[in-house]
């Protein structure tokens, strides 16, 4: 029974990671080229919070109870985008530091080869 639940949750997670628009956008932001879009993506949280606020207003005015699920979904998506902004900045700084270290290492290797084999750099 637990194995079945585990398998179902794994398949549900795979489906949600693969096909839900917010997850696709967040995966694109986590790439090296997309890290620069983390802070602007935080602005996408605003429409989600506005939609949640609108649903809450409908619920308070006697709307159906299933709108609570939409409120939960909108708030969850907004929080994902809000968190991704600072996380992307940290990941971008780490990537740039790693790239600078690699460039410095390559430059030192080239300088060491030029000292070791001076005629090889002329040709």
mmCIF file of N, CA and C in Angstrom:
data_model
loop_
_atom_site.group_PDB
_atom_site.id
_atom_site.type_symbol
_atom_site.label_atom_id
_atom_site.label_comp_id
_atom_site.label_asym_id
_atom_site.label_seq_id
_atom_site.Cartn_x
_atom_site.Cartn_y
_atom_site.Cartn_z
ATOM 1 N N UNK A 1 0.820 -1.195 0.000
ATOM 2 C CA UNK A 1 0.000 0.000 0.000
ATOM 3 C C UNK A 1 0.865 1.262 0.000
ATOM 4 N N UNK A 2 1.895 1.266 0.849
ATOM 5 C CA UNK A 2 2.772 2.432 0.904
ATOM 6 C C UNK A 2 3.527 2.588 -0.410
ATOM 7 N N UNK A 3 3.893 1.444 -0.999
ATOM 8 C CA UNK A 3 4.574 1.497 -2.286
ATOM 9 C C UNK A 3 3.696 2.122 -3.362
ATOM 10 N N UNK A 4 2.422 1.792 -3.334
ATOM 11 C CA UNK A 4 1.479 2.355 -4.299
ATOM 12 C C UNK A 4 1.344 3.865 -4.094
ATOM 13 N N UNK A 5 1.206 4.297 -2.850
ATOM 14 C CA UNK A 5 1.121 5.728 -2.569
ATOM 15 C C UNK A 5 2.392 6.453 -2.988
ATOM 16 N N UNK A 6 3.535 5.823 -2.736
ATOM 17 C CA UNK A 6 4.816 6.409 -3.121
ATOM 18 C C UNK A 6 4.894 6.561 -4.634
ATOM 19 N N UNK A 7 4.486 5.532 -5.348
ATOM 20 C CA UNK A 7 4.526 5.585 -6.810
ATOM 21 C C UNK A 7 3.556 6.636 -7.346
ATOM 22 N N UNK A 8 2.370 6.712 -6.773
ATOM 23 C CA UNK A 8 1.401 7.721 -7.215
ATOM 24 C C UNK A 8 1.906 9.135 -6.956
ATOM 25 N N UNK A 9 2.513 9.350 -5.809
ATOM 26 C CA UNK A 9 3.033 10.691 -5.522
ATOM 27 C C UNK A 9 4.197 11.031 -6.442
ATOM 28 N N UNK A 10 5.020 10.045 -6.767
ATOM 29 C CA UNK A 10 6.135 10.293 -7.688
ATOM 30 C C UNK A 10 5.615 10.650 -9.080
ATOM 31 N N UNK A 11 4.588 9.942 -9.529
ATOM 32 C CA UNK A 11 4.022 10.244 -10.850
ATOM 33 C C UNK A 11 3.322 11.602 -10.863
ATOM 34 N N UNK A 12 2.636 11.922 -9.768
ATOM 35 C CA UNK A 12 1.974 13.234 -9.689
ATOM 36 C C UNK A 12 3.013 14.345 -9.700
ATOM 37 N N UNK A 13 4.100 14.158 -8.966
ATOM 38 C CA UNK A 13 5.158 15.167 -8.945
ATOM 39 C C UNK A 13 5.771 15.330 -10.337
ATOM 40 N N UNK A 14 6.041 14.220 -11.015
ATOM 41 C CA UNK A 14 6.600 14.292 -12.362
ATOM 42 C C UNK A 14 5.651 15.051 -13.293
ATOM 43 N N UNK A 15 4.370 14.747 -13.228
ATOM 44 C CA UNK A 15 3.402 15.414 -14.089
ATOM 45 C C UNK A 15 3.369 16.915 -13.810
ATOM 46 N N UNK A 16 3.318 17.282 -12.534
ATOM 47 C CA UNK A 16 3.247 18.691 -12.178
ATOM 48 C C UNK A 16 4.523 19.428 -12.565
ATOM 49 N N UNK A 17 5.689 18.799 -12.370
ATOM 50 C CA UNK A 17 6.950 19.449 -12.741
ATOM 51 C C UNK A 17 7.051 19.626 -14.249
ATOM 52 N N UNK A 18 6.469 18.711 -14.985
ATOM 53 C CA UNK A 18 6.634 18.707 -16.429
ATOM 54 C C UNK A 18 5.647 19.612 -17.165
ATOM 55 N N UNK A 19 4.417 19.720 -16.672
ATOM 56 C CA UNK A 19 3.370 20.355 -17.468
ATOM 57 C C UNK A 19 2.745 21.611 -16.866
ATOM 58 N N UNK A 20 2.979 21.918 -15.626
ATOM 59 C CA UNK A 20 2.364 23.114 -15.036
ATOM 60 C C UNK A 20 3.171 24.359 -15.403
ATOM 61 N N UNK A 21 2.517 25.410 -15.856
ATOM 62 C CA UNK A 21 3.222 26.595 -16.375
ATOM 63 C C UNK A 21 4.166 27.257 -15.371
ATOM 64 N N UNK A 22 3.777 27.337 -14.109
ATOM 65 C CA UNK A 22 4.665 27.994 -13.146
ATOM 66 C C UNK A 22 5.926 27.171 -12.932
ATOM 67 N N UNK A 23 5.801 25.869 -12.921
ATOM 68 C CA UNK A 23 6.982 25.024 -12.750
ATOM 69 C C UNK A 23 7.898 25.093 -13.972
ATOM 70 N N UNK A 24 7.312 25.192 -15.149
ATOM 71 C CA UNK A 24 8.123 25.330 -16.364
ATOM 72 C C UNK A 24 8.887 26.654 -16.320
ATOM 73 N N UNK A 25 8.209 27.720 -15.901
ATOM 74 C CA UNK A 25 8.867 29.035 -15.812
ATOM 75 C C UNK A 25 9.982 29.019 -14.770
ATOM 76 N N UNK A 26 9.724 28.410 -13.626
ATOM 77 C CA UNK A 26 10.751 28.364 -12.578
ATOM 78 C C UNK A 26 11.935 27.504 -12.997
ATOM 79 N N UNK A 27 11.686 26.420 -13.713
ATOM 80 C CA UNK A 27 12.799 25.609 -14.217
ATOM 81 C C UNK A 27 13.625 26.383 -15.227
ATOM 82 N N UNK A 28 12.977 27.200 -16.043
ATOM 83 C CA UNK A 28 13.711 28.024 -17.009
ATOM 84 C C UNK A 28 14.539 29.087 -16.288
ATOM 85 N N UNK A 29 14.022 29.613 -15.190
ATOM 86 C CA UNK A 29 14.767 30.619 -14.433
ATOM 87 C C UNK A 29 15.987 30.001 -13.759
ATOM 88 N N UNK A 30 15.900 28.740 -13.364
ATOM 89 C CA UNK A 30 17.020 28.086 -12.672
ATOM 90 C C UNK A 30 18.196 27.750 -13.587
ATOM 91 N N UNK A 31 18.036 27.877 -14.909
ATOM 92 C CA UNK A 31 19.162 27.619 -15.804
ATOM 93 C C UNK A 31 20.141 28.782 -15.721
ATOM 94 N N UNK A 32 21.346 28.597 -16.238
ATOM 95 C CA UNK A 32 22.365 29.653 -16.173
ATOM 96 C C UNK A 32 21.906 30.895 -16.934
ATOM 97 N N UNK A 33 21.301 30.715 -18.089
ATOM 98 C CA UNK A 33 20.835 31.864 -18.873
ATOM 99 C C UNK A 33 19.621 32.531 -18.249
ATOM 100 N N UNK A 34 18.835 31.786 -17.469
ATOM 101 C CA UNK A 34 17.614 32.342 -16.915
ATOM 102 C C UNK A 34 17.766 32.981 -15.546
ATOM 103 N N UNK A 35 18.932 32.857 -14.926
ATOM 104 C CA UNK A 35 19.105 33.384 -13.572
ATOM 105 C C UNK A 35 18.890 34.890 -13.506
ATOM 106 N N UNK A 36 19.187 35.582 -14.597
ATOM 107 C CA UNK A 36 19.021 37.038 -14.591
ATOM 108 C C UNK A 36 17.547 37.450 -14.544
ATOM 109 N N UNK A 37 16.633 36.536 -14.794
ATOM 110 C CA UNK A 37 15.209 36.848 -14.796
ATOM 111 C C UNK A 37 14.535 36.545 -13.465
ATOM 112 N N UNK A 38 15.286 36.206 -12.451
ATOM 113 C CA UNK A 38 14.697 35.865 -11.158
ATOM 114 C C UNK A 38 14.019 37.036 -10.482
ATOM 115 N N UNK A 39 14.690 38.190 -10.467
ATOM 116 C CA UNK A 39 14.105 39.369 -9.829
ATOM 117 C C UNK A 39 12.879 39.863 -10.597
ATOM 118 N N UNK A 40 12.938 40.009 -11.945
ATOM 119 C CA UNK A 40 11.708 40.410 -12.647
ATOM 120 C C UNK A 40 10.575 39.388 -12.495
ATOM 121 N N UNK A 41 10.917 38.112 -12.335
ATOM 122 C CA UNK A 41 9.875 37.092 -12.171
ATOM 123 C C UNK A 41 9.141 37.248 -10.849
ATOM 124 N N UNK A 42 9.774 37.925 -9.895
ATOM 125 C CA UNK A 42 9.081 38.171 -8.630
ATOM 126 C C UNK A 42 7.824 39.019 -8.857
ATOM 127 N N UNK A 43 7.820 39.805 -9.907
ATOM 128 C CA UNK A 43 6.643 40.628 -10.207
ATOM 129 C C UNK A 43 5.430 39.783 -10.600
ATOM 130 N N UNK A 44 5.674 38.539 -11.023
ATOM 131 C CA UNK A 44 4.559 37.659 -11.360
ATOM 132 C C UNK A 44 3.763 37.247 -10.129
ATOM 133 N N UNK A 45 4.316 37.476 -8.951
ATOM 134 C CA UNK A 45 3.580 37.151 -7.732
ATOM 135 C C UNK A 45 2.412 38.106 -7.526
ATOM 136 N N UNK A 46 2.522 39.313 -8.044
ATOM 137 C CA UNK A 46 1.464 40.321 -7.837
ATOM 138 C C UNK A 46 0.126 39.866 -8.425
ATOM 139 N N UNK A 47 0.070 39.425 -9.696
ATOM 140 C CA UNK A 47 -1.228 38.971 -10.214
ATOM 141 C C UNK A 47 -1.785 37.770 -9.453
ATOM 142 N N UNK A 48 -0.904 36.899 -8.996
ATOM 143 C CA UNK A 48 -1.385 35.751 -8.221
ATOM 144 C C UNK A 48 -2.011 36.201 -6.904
ATOM 145 N N UNK A 49 -1.376 37.143 -6.221
ATOM 146 C CA UNK A 49 -1.958 37.648 -4.979
ATOM 147 C C UNK A 49 -3.261 38.406 -5.241
ATOM 148 N N UNK A 50 -3.330 39.132 -6.354
ATOM 149 C CA UNK A 50 -4.570 39.824 -6.700
ATOM 150 C C UNK A 50 -5.695 38.820 -6.986
ATOM 151 N N UNK A 51 -5.368 37.736 -7.677
ATOM 152 C CA UNK A 51 -6.379 36.709 -7.955
ATOM 153 C C UNK A 51 -6.829 36.044 -6.659
ATOM 154 N N UNK A 52 -5.892 35.796 -5.754
ATOM 155 C CA UNK A 52 -6.260 35.211 -4.460
ATOM 156 C C UNK A 52 -7.152 36.162 -3.676
ATOM 157 N N UNK A 53 -6.823 37.435 -3.712
ATOM 158 C CA UNK A 53 -7.641 38.427 -3.023
ATOM 159 C C UNK A 53 -9.055 38.483 -3.617
ATOM 160 N N UNK A 54 -9.156 38.410 -4.921
ATOM 161 C CA UNK A 54 -10.464 38.429 -5.582
ATOM 162 C C UNK A 54 -11.285 37.199 -5.177
ATOM 163 N N UNK A 55 -10.640 36.034 -5.145
ATOM 164 C CA UNK A 55 -11.345 34.810 -4.738
ATOM 165 C C UNK A 55 -11.794 34.890 -3.285
ATOM 166 N N UNK A 56 -10.968 35.457 -2.427
ATOM 167 C CA UNK A 56 -11.338 35.613 -1.017
ATOM 168 C C UNK A 56 -12.554 36.530 -0.905
ATOM 169 N N UNK A 57 -12.562 37.588 -1.704
ATOM 170 C CA UNK A 57 -13.712 38.504 -1.702
ATOM 171 C C UNK A 57 -14.974 37.768 -2.143
ATOM 172 N N UNK A 58 -14.860 36.943 -3.167
ATOM 173 C CA UNK A 58 -16.021 36.168 -3.619
ATOM 174 C C UNK A 58 -16.501 35.205 -2.542
ATOM 175 N N UNK A 59 -15.559 34.570 -1.855
ATOM 176 C CA UNK A 59 -15.925 33.620 -0.795
ATOM 177 C C UNK A 59 -16.652 34.339 0.335
ATOM 178 N N UNK A 60 -16.141 35.503 0.719
ATOM 179 C CA UNK A 60 -16.766 36.257 1.810
ATOM 180 C C UNK A 60 -18.151 36.770 1.437
ATOM 181 N N UNK A 61 -18.397 36.968 0.141
ATOM 182 C CA UNK A 61 -19.708 37.429 -0.305
ATOM 183 C C UNK A 61 -20.661 36.271 -0.581
ATOM 184 N N UNK A 62 -20.301 35.076 -0.125
ATOM 185 C CA UNK A 62 -21.191 33.928 -0.271
ATOM 186 C C UNK A 62 -20.888 33.042 -1.453
ATOM 187 N N UNK A 63 -19.693 33.110 -1.970
ATOM 188 C CA UNK A 63 -19.310 32.279 -3.109
ATOM 189 C C UNK A 63 -19.105 30.830 -2.698
ATOM 190 N N UNK A 64 -18.873 29.959 -3.668
ATOM 191 C CA UNK A 64 -18.701 28.537 -3.366
ATOM 192 C C UNK A 64 -17.404 28.278 -2.592
ATOM 193 N N UNK A 65 -17.422 27.227 -1.813
ATOM 194 C CA UNK A 65 -16.275 26.895 -0.963
ATOM 195 C C UNK A 65 -15.068 26.382 -1.730
ATOM 196 N N UNK A 66 -15.279 25.855 -2.949
ATOM 197 C CA UNK A 66 -14.142 25.326 -3.693
ATOM 198 C C UNK A 66 -13.177 26.426 -4.127
ATOM 199 N N UNK A 67 -13.604 27.678 -4.018
ATOM 200 C CA UNK A 67 -12.687 28.785 -4.329
ATOM 201 C C UNK A 67 -11.525 28.836 -3.343
ATOM 202 N N UNK A 68 -11.711 28.221 -2.167
ATOM 203 C CA UNK A 68 -10.605 28.146 -1.216
ATOM 204 C C UNK A 68 -9.415 27.394 -1.813
ATOM 205 N N UNK A 69 -9.677 26.397 -2.642
ATOM 206 C CA UNK A 69 -8.588 25.675 -3.308
ATOM 207 C C UNK A 69 -7.838 26.591 -4.273
ATOM 208 N N UNK A 70 -8.574 27.441 -4.971
ATOM 209 C CA UNK A 70 -7.921 28.395 -5.867
ATOM 210 C C UNK A 70 -7.088 29.404 -5.085
ATOM 211 N N UNK A 71 -7.596 29.835 -3.942
ATOM 212 C CA UNK A 71 -6.829 30.757 -3.100
ATOM 213 C C UNK A 71 -5.521 30.108 -2.688
ATOM 214 N N UNK A 72 -5.611 28.860 -2.269
ATOM 215 C CA UNK A 72 -4.401 28.128 -1.880
ATOM 216 C C UNK A 72 -3.433 28.002 -3.057
ATOM 217 N N UNK A 73 -3.937 27.671 -4.228
ATOM 218 C CA UNK A 73 -3.102 27.530 -5.415
ATOM 219 C C UNK A 73 -2.451 28.854 -5.811
ATOM 220 N N UNK A 74 -3.234 29.935 -5.797
ATOM 221 C CA UNK A 74 -2.690 31.246 -6.158
ATOM 222 C C UNK A 74 -1.615 31.696 -5.171
ATOM 223 N N UNK A 75 -1.870 31.499 -3.895
ATOM 224 C CA UNK A 75 -0.867 31.895 -2.885
ATOM 225 C C UNK A 75 0.398 31.054 -3.012
ATOM 226 N N UNK A 76 0.242 29.753 -3.269
ATOM 227 C CA UNK A 76 1.406 28.874 -3.425
ATOM 228 C C UNK A 76 2.265 29.318 -4.608
ATOM 229 N N UNK A 77 1.632 29.595 -5.734
ATOM 230 C CA UNK A 77 2.377 30.022 -6.916
ATOM 231 C C UNK A 77 3.046 31.376 -6.696
ATOM 232 N N UNK A 78 2.352 32.279 -6.020
ATOM 233 C CA UNK A 78 2.942 33.588 -5.741
ATOM 234 C C UNK A 78 4.160 33.446 -4.837
ATOM 235 N N UNK A 79 4.063 32.602 -3.836
ATOM 236 C CA UNK A 79 5.208 32.400 -2.939
ATOM 237 C C UNK A 79 6.389 31.754 -3.668
ATOM 238 N N UNK A 80 6.102 30.855 -4.613
ATOM 239 C CA UNK A 80 7.187 30.250 -5.390
ATOM 240 C C UNK A 80 7.957 31.320 -6.157
ATOM 241 N N UNK A 81 7.238 32.255 -6.767
ATOM 242 C CA UNK A 81 7.914 33.307 -7.517
ATOM 243 C C UNK A 81 8.629 34.296 -6.596
ATOM 244 N N UNK A 82 8.034 34.587 -5.443
ATOM 245 C CA UNK A 82 8.697 35.492 -4.499
ATOM 246 C C UNK A 82 10.000 34.905 -3.970
ATOM 247 N N UNK A 83 10.004 33.629 -3.700
ATOM 248 C CA UNK A 83 11.209 32.974 -3.183
ATOM 249 C C UNK A 83 12.272 32.846 -4.274
ATOM 250 N N UNK A 84 11.843 32.654 -5.515
ATOM 251 C CA UNK A 84 12.798 32.436 -6.601
ATOM 252 C C UNK A 84 13.655 33.652 -6.882
ATOM 253 N N UNK A 85 13.185 34.850 -6.588
ATOM 254 C CA UNK A 85 13.978 36.059 -6.825
ATOM 255 C C UNK A 85 15.289 36.056 -6.065
ATOM 256 N N UNK A 86 15.263 36.007 -4.727
ATOM 257 C CA UNK A 86 16.528 35.978 -3.982
ATOM 258 C C UNK A 86 17.359 34.723 -4.252
ATOM 259 N N UNK A 87 16.694 33.597 -4.465
ATOM 260 C CA UNK A 87 17.436 32.365 -4.750
ATOM 261 C C UNK A 87 18.196 32.507 -6.063
ATOM 262 N N UNK A 88 17.573 33.106 -7.066
ATOM 263 C CA UNK A 88 18.252 33.263 -8.353
ATOM 264 C C UNK A 88 19.435 34.213 -8.241
ATOM 265 N N UNK A 89 19.321 35.240 -7.389
ATOM 266 C CA UNK A 89 20.460 36.152 -7.198
ATOM 267 C C UNK A 89 21.634 35.399 -6.579
ATOM 268 N N UNK A 90 21.365 34.584 -5.579
ATOM 269 C CA UNK A 90 22.436 33.801 -4.948
ATOM 270 C C UNK A 90 23.047 32.831 -5.953
ATOM 271 N N UNK A 91 22.213 32.152 -6.726
ATOM 272 C CA UNK A 91 22.729 31.213 -7.727
ATOM 273 C C UNK A 91 23.529 31.934 -8.809
ATOM 274 N N UNK A 92 23.099 33.136 -9.190
ATOM 275 C CA UNK A 92 23.828 33.904 -10.192
ATOM 276 C C UNK A 92 25.196 34.333 -9.668
ATOM 277 N N UNK A 93 25.248 34.777 -8.418
ATOM 278 C CA UNK A 93 26.538 35.156 -7.827
ATOM 279 C C UNK A 93 27.465 33.950 -7.759
ATOM 280 N N UNK A 94 26.935 32.803 -7.337
ATOM 281 C CA UNK A 94 27.770 31.594 -7.275
ATOM 282 C C UNK A 94 28.268 31.181 -8.659
ATOM 283 N N UNK A 95 27.416 31.280 -9.671
ATOM 284 C CA UNK A 95 27.824 30.915 -11.029
ATOM 285 C C UNK A 95 28.899 31.866 -11.550
ATOM 286 N N UNK A 96 28.753 33.155 -11.287
ATOM 287 C CA UNK A 96 29.764 34.111 -11.755
ATOM 288 C C UNK A 96 31.081 33.938 -11.035
ATOM 289 N N UNK A 97 31.048 33.627 -9.752
ATOM 290 C CA UNK A 97 32.292 33.363 -9.018
ATOM 291 C C UNK A 97 32.966 32.121 -9.583
ATOM 292 N N UNK A 98 32.199 31.074 -9.827
ATOM 293 C CA UNK A 98 32.769 29.851 -10.385
ATOM 294 C C UNK A 98 33.359 30.112 -11.777
ATOM 295 N N UNK A 99 32.680 30.898 -12.594
ATOM 296 C CA UNK A 99 33.204 31.214 -13.924
ATOM 297 C C UNK A 99 34.482 32.042 -13.828
ATOM 298 N N UNK A 100 34.546 32.975 -12.882
ATOM 299 C CA UNK A 100 35.765 33.769 -12.707
ATOM 300 C C UNK A 100 36.928 32.899 -12.256
ATOM 301 N N UNK A 101 36.660 31.956 -11.378
ATOM 302 C CA UNK A 101 37.708 31.038 -10.925
ATOM 303 C C UNK A 101 38.206 30.201 -12.094
ATOM 304 N N UNK A 102 37.306 29.721 -12.927
ATOM 305 C CA UNK A 102 37.713 28.921 -14.083
ATOM 306 C C UNK A 102 38.527 29.749 -15.080
ATOM 307 N N UNK A 103 38.124 31.012 -15.313
ATOM 308 C CA UNK A 103 38.899 31.870 -16.212
ATOM 309 C C UNK A 103 40.290 32.125 -15.662
ATOM 310 N N UNK A 104 40.374 32.403 -14.365
ATOM 311 C CA UNK A 104 41.669 32.656 -13.742
ATOM 312 C C UNK A 104 42.556 31.408 -13.819
ATOM 313 N N UNK A 105 41.956 30.242 -13.600
ATOM 314 C CA UNK A 105 42.712 28.994 -13.672
ATOM 315 C C UNK A 105 43.217 28.753 -15.095
ATOM 316 N N UNK A 106 42.385 29.025 -16.087
ATOM 317 C CA UNK A 106 42.798 28.837 -17.482
ATOM 318 C C UNK A 106 43.898 29.822 -17.863
ATOM 319 N N UNK A 107 43.767 31.069 -17.391
ATOM 320 C CA UNK A 107 44.795 32.063 -17.685
ATOM 321 C C UNK A 107 46.133 31.665 -17.059
ATOM 322 N N UNK A 108 46.111 31.176 -15.836
ATOM 323 C CA UNK A 108 47.353 30.745 -15.186
ATOM 324 C C UNK A 108 47.968 29.550 -15.886
ATOM 325 N N UNK A 109 47.134 28.638 -16.368
ATOM 326 C CA UNK A 109 47.658 27.483 -17.106
ATOM 327 C C UNK A 109 48.325 27.948 -18.402
ATOM 328 N N UNK A 110 47.708 28.908 -19.100
ATOM 329 C CA UNK A 110 48.303 29.421 -20.335
ATOM 330 C C UNK A 110 49.610 30.156 -20.056
ATOM 331 N N UNK A 111 49.666 30.914 -18.957
ATOM 332 C CA UNK A 111 50.911 31.605 -18.590
ATOM 333 C C UNK A 111 51.996 30.611 -18.227
ATOM 334 N N UNK A 112 51.623 29.540 -17.540
ATOM 335 C CA UNK A 112 52.607 28.520 -17.165
ATOM 336 C C UNK A 112 53.133 27.820 -18.412
ATOM 337 N N UNK A 113 52.284 27.550 -19.376
ATOM 338 C CA UNK A 113 52.737 26.921 -20.619
ATOM 339 C C UNK A 113 53.645 27.873 -21.401
ATOM 340 N N UNK A 114 53.321 29.173 -21.383
ATOM 341 C CA UNK A 114 54.142 30.139 -22.108
ATOM 342 C C UNK A 114 55.529 30.240 -21.491
ATOM 343 N N UNK A 115 55.628 30.130 -20.175
ATOM 344 C CA UNK A 115 56.936 30.164 -19.516
ATOM 345 C C UNK A 115 57.693 28.875 -19.775
ATOM 346 N N UNK A 116 56.989 27.757 -19.753
ATOM 347 C CA UNK A 116 57.628 26.453 -19.925
ATOM 348 C C UNK A 116 58.063 26.232 -21.366
ATOM 349 N N UNK A 117 57.237 26.619 -22.324
ATOM 350 C CA UNK A 117 57.527 26.470 -23.741
ATOM 351 C C UNK A 117 57.418 27.828 -24.433
ATOM 352 N N UNK A 118 58.422 28.669 -24.350
ATOM 353 C CA UNK A 118 58.304 30.028 -24.900
ATOM 354 C C UNK A 118 58.111 30.053 -26.410
ATOM 355 N N UNK A 119 58.664 29.145 -27.133
ATOM 356 C CA UNK A 119 58.539 29.166 -28.608
ATOM 357 C C UNK A 119 57.185 28.674 -29.062
ATOM 358 N N UNK A 120 56.483 27.925 -28.226
ATOM 359 C CA UNK A 120 55.169 27.400 -28.618
ATOM 360 C C UNK A 120 54.155 28.539 -28.730
ATOM 361 N N UNK A 121 54.323 29.596 -27.949
ATOM 362 C CA UNK A 121 53.360 30.696 -28.017
ATOM 363 C C UNK A 121 53.610 31.596 -29.219
ATOM 364 N N UNK A 122 54.800 31.551 -29.832
ATOM 365 C CA UNK A 122 55.120 32.369 -30.994
ATOM 366 C C UNK A 122 54.479 31.801 -32.234
ATOM 367 N N UNK A 123 54.480 30.481 -32.357
ATOM 368 C CA UNK A 123 53.986 29.837 -33.570
ATOM 369 C C UNK A 123 52.527 29.885 -33.740
#
